mmCIF file of C-alpha atoms in Angstrom:
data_model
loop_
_atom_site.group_PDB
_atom_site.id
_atom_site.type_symbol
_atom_site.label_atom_id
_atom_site.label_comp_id
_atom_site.label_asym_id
_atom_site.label_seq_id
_atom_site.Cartn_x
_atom_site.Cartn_y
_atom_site.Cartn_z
ATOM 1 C CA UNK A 18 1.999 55.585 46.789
ATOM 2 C CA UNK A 19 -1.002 58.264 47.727
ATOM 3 C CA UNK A 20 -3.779 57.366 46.856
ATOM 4 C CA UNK A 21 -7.555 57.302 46.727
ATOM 5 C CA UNK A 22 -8.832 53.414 45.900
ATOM 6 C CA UNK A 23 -13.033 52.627 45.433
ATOM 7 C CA UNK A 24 -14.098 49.238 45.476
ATOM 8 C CA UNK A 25 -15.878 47.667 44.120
ATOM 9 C CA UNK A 26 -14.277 49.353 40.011
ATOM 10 C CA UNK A 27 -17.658 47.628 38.404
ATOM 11 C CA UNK A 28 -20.571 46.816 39.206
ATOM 12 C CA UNK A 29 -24.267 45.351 38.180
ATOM 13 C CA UNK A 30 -27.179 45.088 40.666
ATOM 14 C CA UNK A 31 -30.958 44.802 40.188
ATOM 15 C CA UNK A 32 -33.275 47.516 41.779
ATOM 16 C CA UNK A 33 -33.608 47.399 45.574
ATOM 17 C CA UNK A 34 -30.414 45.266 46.205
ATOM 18 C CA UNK A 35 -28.292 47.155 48.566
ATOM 19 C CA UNK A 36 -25.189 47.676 48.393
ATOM 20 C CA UNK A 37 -21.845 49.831 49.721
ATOM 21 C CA UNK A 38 -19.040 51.157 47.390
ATOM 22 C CA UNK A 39 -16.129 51.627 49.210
ATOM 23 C CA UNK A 40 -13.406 54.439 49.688
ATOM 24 C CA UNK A 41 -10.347 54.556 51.433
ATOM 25 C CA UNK A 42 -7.646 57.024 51.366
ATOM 26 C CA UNK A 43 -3.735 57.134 52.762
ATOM 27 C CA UNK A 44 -2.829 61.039 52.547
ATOM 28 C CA UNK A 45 -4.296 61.612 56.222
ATOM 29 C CA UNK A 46 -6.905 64.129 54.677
ATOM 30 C CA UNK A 47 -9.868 65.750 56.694
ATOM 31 C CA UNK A 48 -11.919 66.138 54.011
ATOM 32 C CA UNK A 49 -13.331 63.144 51.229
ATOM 33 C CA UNK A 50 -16.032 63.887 49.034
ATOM 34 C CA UNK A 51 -18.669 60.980 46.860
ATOM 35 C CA UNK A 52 -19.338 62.508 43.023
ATOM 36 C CA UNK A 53 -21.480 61.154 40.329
ATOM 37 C CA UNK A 54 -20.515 61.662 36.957
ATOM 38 C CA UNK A 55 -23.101 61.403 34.311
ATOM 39 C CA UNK A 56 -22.911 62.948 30.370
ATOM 40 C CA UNK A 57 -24.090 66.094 29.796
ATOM 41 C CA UNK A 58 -24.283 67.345 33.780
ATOM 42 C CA UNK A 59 -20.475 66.462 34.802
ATOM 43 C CA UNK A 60 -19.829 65.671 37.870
ATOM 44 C CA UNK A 61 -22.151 66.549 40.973
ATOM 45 C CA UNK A 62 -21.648 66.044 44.786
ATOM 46 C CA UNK A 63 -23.597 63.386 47.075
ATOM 47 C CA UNK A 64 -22.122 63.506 50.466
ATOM 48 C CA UNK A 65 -18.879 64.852 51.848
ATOM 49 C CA UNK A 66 -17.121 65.041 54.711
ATOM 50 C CA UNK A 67 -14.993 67.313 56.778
ATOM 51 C CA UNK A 68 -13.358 64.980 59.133
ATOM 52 C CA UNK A 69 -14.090 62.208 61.480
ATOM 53 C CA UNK A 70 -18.067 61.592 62.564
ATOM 54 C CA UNK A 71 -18.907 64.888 60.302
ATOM 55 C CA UNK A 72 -21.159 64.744 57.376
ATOM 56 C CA UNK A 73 -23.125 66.367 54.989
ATOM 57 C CA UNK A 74 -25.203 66.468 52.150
ATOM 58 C CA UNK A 75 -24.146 67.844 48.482
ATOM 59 C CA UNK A 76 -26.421 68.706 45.488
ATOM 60 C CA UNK A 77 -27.536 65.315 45.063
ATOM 61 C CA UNK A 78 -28.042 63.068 48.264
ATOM 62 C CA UNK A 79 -31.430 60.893 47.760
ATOM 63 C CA UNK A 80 -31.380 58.048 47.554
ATOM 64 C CA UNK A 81 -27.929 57.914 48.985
ATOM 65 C CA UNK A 82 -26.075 57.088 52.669
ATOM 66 C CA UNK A 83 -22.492 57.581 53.648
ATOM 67 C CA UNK A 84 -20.486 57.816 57.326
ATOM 68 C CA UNK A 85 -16.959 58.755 58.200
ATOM 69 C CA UNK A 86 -16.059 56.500 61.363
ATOM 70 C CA UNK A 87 -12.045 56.368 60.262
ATOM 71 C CA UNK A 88 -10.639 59.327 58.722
ATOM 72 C CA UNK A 89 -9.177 57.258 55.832
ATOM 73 C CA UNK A 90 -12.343 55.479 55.239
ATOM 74 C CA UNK A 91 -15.467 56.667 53.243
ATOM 75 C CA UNK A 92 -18.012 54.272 52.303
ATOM 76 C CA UNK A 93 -21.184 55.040 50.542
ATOM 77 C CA UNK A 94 -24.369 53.521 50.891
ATOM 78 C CA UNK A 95 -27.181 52.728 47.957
ATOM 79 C CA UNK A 96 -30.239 51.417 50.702
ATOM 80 C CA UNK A 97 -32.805 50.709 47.908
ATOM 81 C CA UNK A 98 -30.695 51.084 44.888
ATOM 82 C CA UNK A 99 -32.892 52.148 41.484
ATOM 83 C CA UNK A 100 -32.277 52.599 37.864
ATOM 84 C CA UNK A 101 -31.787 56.117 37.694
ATOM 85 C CA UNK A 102 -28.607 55.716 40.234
ATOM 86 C CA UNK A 103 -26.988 53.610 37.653
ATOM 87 C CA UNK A 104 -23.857 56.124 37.223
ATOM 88 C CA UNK A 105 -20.453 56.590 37.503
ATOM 89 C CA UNK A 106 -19.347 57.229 40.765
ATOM 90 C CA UNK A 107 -16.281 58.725 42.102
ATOM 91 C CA UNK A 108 -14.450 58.972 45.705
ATOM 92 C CA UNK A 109 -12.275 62.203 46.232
ATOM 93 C CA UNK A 110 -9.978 63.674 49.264
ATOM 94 C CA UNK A 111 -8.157 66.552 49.885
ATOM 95 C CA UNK A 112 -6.868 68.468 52.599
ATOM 96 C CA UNK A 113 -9.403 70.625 54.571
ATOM 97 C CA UNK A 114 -10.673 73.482 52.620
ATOM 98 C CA UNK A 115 -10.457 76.523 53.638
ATOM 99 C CA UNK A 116 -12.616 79.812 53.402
ATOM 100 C CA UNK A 117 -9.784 81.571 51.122
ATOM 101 C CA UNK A 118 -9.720 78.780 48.892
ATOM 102 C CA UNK A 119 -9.866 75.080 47.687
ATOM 103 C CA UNK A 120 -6.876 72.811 47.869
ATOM 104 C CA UNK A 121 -6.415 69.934 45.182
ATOM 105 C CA UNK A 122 -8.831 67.020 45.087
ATOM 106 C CA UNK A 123 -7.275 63.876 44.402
ATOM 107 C CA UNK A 124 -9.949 61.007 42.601
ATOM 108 C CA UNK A 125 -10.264 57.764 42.815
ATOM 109 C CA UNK A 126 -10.328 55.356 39.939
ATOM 110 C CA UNK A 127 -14.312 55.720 40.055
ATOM 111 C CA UNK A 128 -16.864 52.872 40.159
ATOM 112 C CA UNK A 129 -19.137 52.132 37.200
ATOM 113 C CA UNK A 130 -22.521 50.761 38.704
ATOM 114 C CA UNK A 131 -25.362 49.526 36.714
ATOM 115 C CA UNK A 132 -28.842 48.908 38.350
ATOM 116 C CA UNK A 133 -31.257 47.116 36.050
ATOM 117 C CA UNK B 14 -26.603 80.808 40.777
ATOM 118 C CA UNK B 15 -24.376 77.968 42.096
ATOM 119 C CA UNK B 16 -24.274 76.784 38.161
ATOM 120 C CA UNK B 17 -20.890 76.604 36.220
ATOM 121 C CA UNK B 18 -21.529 76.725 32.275
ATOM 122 C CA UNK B 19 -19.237 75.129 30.102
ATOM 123 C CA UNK B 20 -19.338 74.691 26.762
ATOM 124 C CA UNK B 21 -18.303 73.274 24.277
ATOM 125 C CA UNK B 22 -19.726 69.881 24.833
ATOM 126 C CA UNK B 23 -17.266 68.472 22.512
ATOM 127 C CA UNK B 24 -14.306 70.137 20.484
ATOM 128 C CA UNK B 25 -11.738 68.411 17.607
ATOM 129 C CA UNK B 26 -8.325 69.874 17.022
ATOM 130 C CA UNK B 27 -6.111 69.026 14.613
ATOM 131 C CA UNK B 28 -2.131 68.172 16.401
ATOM 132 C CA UNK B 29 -0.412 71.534 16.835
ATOM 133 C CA UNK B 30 -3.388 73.779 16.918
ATOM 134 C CA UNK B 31 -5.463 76.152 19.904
ATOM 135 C CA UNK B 32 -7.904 74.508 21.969
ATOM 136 C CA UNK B 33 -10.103 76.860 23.775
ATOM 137 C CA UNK B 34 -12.355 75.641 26.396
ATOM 138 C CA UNK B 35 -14.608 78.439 28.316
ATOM 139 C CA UNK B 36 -17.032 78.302 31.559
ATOM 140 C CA UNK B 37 -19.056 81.091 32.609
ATOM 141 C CA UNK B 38 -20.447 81.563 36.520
ATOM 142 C CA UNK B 39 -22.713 83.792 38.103
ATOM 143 C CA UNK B 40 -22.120 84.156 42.112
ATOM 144 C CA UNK B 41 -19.325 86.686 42.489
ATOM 145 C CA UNK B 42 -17.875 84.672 45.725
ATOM 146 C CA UNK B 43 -16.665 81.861 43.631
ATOM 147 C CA UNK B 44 -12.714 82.340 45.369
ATOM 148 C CA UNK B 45 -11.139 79.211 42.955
ATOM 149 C CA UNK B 46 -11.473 77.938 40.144
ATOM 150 C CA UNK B 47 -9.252 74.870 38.830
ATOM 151 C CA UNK B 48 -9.305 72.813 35.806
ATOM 152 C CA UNK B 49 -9.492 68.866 35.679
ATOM 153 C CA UNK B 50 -8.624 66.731 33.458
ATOM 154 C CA UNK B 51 -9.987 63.474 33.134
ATOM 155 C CA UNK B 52 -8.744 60.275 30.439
ATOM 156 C CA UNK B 53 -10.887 57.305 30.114
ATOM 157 C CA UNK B 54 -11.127 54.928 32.237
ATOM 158 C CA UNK B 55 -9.590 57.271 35.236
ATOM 159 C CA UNK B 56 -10.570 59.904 38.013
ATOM 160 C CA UNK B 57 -10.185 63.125 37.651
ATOM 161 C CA UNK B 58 -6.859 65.019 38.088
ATOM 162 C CA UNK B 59 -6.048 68.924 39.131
ATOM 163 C CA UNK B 60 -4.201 70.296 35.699
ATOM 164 C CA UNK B 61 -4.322 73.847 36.689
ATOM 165 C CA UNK B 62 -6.178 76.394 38.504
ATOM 166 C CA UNK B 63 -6.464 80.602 39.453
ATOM 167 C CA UNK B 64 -7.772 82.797 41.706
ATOM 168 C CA UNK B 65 -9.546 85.614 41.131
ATOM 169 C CA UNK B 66 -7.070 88.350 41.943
ATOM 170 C CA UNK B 67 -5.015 87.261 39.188
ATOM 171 C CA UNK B 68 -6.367 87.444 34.989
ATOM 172 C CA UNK B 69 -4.377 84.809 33.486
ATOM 173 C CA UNK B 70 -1.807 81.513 34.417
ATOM 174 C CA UNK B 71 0.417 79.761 32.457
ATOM 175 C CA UNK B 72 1.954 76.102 32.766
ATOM 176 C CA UNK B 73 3.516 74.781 29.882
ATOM 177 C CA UNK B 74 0.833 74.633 26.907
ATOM 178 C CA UNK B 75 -1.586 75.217 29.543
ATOM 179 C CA UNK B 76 -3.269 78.646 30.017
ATOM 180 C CA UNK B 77 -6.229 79.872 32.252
ATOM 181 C CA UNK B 78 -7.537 83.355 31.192
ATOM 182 C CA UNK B 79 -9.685 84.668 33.776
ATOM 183 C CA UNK B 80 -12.153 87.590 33.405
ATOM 184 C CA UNK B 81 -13.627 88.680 36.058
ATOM 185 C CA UNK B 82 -16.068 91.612 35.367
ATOM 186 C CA UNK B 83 -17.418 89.324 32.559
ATOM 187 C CA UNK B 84 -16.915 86.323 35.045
ATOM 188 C CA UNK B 85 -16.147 84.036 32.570
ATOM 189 C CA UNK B 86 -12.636 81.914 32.769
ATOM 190 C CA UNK B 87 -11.628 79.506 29.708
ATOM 191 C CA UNK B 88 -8.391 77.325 29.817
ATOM 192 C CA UNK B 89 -6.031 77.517 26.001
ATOM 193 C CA UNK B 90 -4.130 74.421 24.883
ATOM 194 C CA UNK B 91 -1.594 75.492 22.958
ATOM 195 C CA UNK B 92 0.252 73.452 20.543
ATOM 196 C CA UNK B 93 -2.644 70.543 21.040
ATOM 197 C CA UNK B 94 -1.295 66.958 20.660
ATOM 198 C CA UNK B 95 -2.977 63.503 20.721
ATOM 199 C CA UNK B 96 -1.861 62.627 24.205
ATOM 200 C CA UNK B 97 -4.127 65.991 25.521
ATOM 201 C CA UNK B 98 -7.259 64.420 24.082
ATOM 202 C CA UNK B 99 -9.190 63.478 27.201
ATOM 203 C CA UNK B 100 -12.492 65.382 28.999
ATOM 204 C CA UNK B 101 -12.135 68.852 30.474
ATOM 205 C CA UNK B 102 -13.934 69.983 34.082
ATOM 206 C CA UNK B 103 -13.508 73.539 35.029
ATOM 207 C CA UNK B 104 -14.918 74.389 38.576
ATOM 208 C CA UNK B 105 -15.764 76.867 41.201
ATOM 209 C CA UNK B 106 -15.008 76.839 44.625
ATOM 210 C CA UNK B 107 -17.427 78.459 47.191
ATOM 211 C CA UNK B 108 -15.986 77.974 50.887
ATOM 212 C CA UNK B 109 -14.380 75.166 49.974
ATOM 213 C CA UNK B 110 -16.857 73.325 47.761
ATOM 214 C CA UNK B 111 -16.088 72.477 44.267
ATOM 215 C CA UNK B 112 -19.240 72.899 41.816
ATOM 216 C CA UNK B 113 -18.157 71.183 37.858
ATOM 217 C CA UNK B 114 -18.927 72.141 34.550
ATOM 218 C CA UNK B 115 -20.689 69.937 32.241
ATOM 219 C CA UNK B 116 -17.344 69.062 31.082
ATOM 220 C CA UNK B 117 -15.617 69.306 27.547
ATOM 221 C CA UNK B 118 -14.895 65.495 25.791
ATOM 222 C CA UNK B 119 -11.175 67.001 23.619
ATOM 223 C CA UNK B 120 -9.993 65.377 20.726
ATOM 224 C CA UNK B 121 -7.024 65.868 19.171
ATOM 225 C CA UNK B 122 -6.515 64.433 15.744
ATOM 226 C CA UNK B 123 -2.491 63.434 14.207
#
């Protein structure tokens, strides 16, 4: 089945704890994309990535690592995790976009992290 | 200028009627714009999308009007039922980059 898993679905750290939320893909896309989703601003981009070794930032990247070593996996990084990260976060791929236009995102299930 | 506005926040539809959801953008070189649809507890999923050369797109119930001299785009649910309650993204592609609306939390009441 294609699809876009994150792992850890849930969960609860304390400020400064760091931790990696995994993403892994099996529909061989170039591109994969980290979101947070928070009420009231929808959802916003961290860090994507256009293939292999290539990243770069979105609208919201403090605070916030990721790398692309495998083209399947994306992982992203919280070095110093605080409270106002505490979101929910979501993994996306697609094929490469192009200039003309987007092609269709597919989402992971999300991950619902809580820093206290 | 990169900002999508969406609105409303929040609608409630009774089974059987319209529901009209409607995003507004500023920068002309938007070349995209889909529609996501997103139930609890799950990512989001494409549910339809235009581009710009082209004012409206039907799928089933599902309907994206697109003006663009007022460059404003809104997606109609026709003949709403429960199973369509569920939070509504449109977006805006610039060279490949999808920017959201706020979003739109649907419900639709029996």
């Amino acid at each position: 089945e294609a699809q876009v898993t994150q792992n850890p679905r849930y969960l609860i750290t304390v400020t400064g704890k760091k931790l990696t939320v995994t993403c892994s893909q099996n529909m061989n896309h170039e591109y994969m994309s980290w979101y947070r989703q928070d009420p009231g601003l929808g959802l916003r981009q961290i860090y994507y990535s256009m293939n292999v070794e290539v990243t770069d930032k979105g609208d919201v990247p403090e605070g916030y690592k990721v790398s692309r070593k495998e083209k399947r996996n994306f992982p992203l990084i919280l070095e110093s995790p605080s409270p106002n990260q505490t979101s929910l976060y979501f993994c996306a791929s697609s094929l490469i976009l192009s200039s003309v236009g987007a092609n269709e995102q597919f989402f992971g299930p999300g991950t619902r992290l809580t820093v206290l | 200028q990169q900002q999508v506005k969406q609105s409303p926040q929040s609608l409630i539809v009774q089974k059987g009627g319209i529901s009209i959801i409607n995003c507004a953008y500023e920068n002309t070189a938007f070349d995209y714009f889909p529609w996501y649809q997103q139930f609890p507890g799950k990512g989001p999923a494409l549910l339809i999308a235009i581009r710009p050369d082209v004012s409206e797109k039907k799928e089933g119930r599902f309907t994206i009007s697109f003006n663009k001299s007022a460059k404003q785009f809104s997606l109609h649910i026709m003949d709403s039922q429960p199973g369509d309650s569920a939070t509504y993204f449109c977006a805006a592609s610039l060279t490949g980059k999808l920017i959201f609306g706020q979003g739109t939390t649907l419900q639709v009441k029996p």
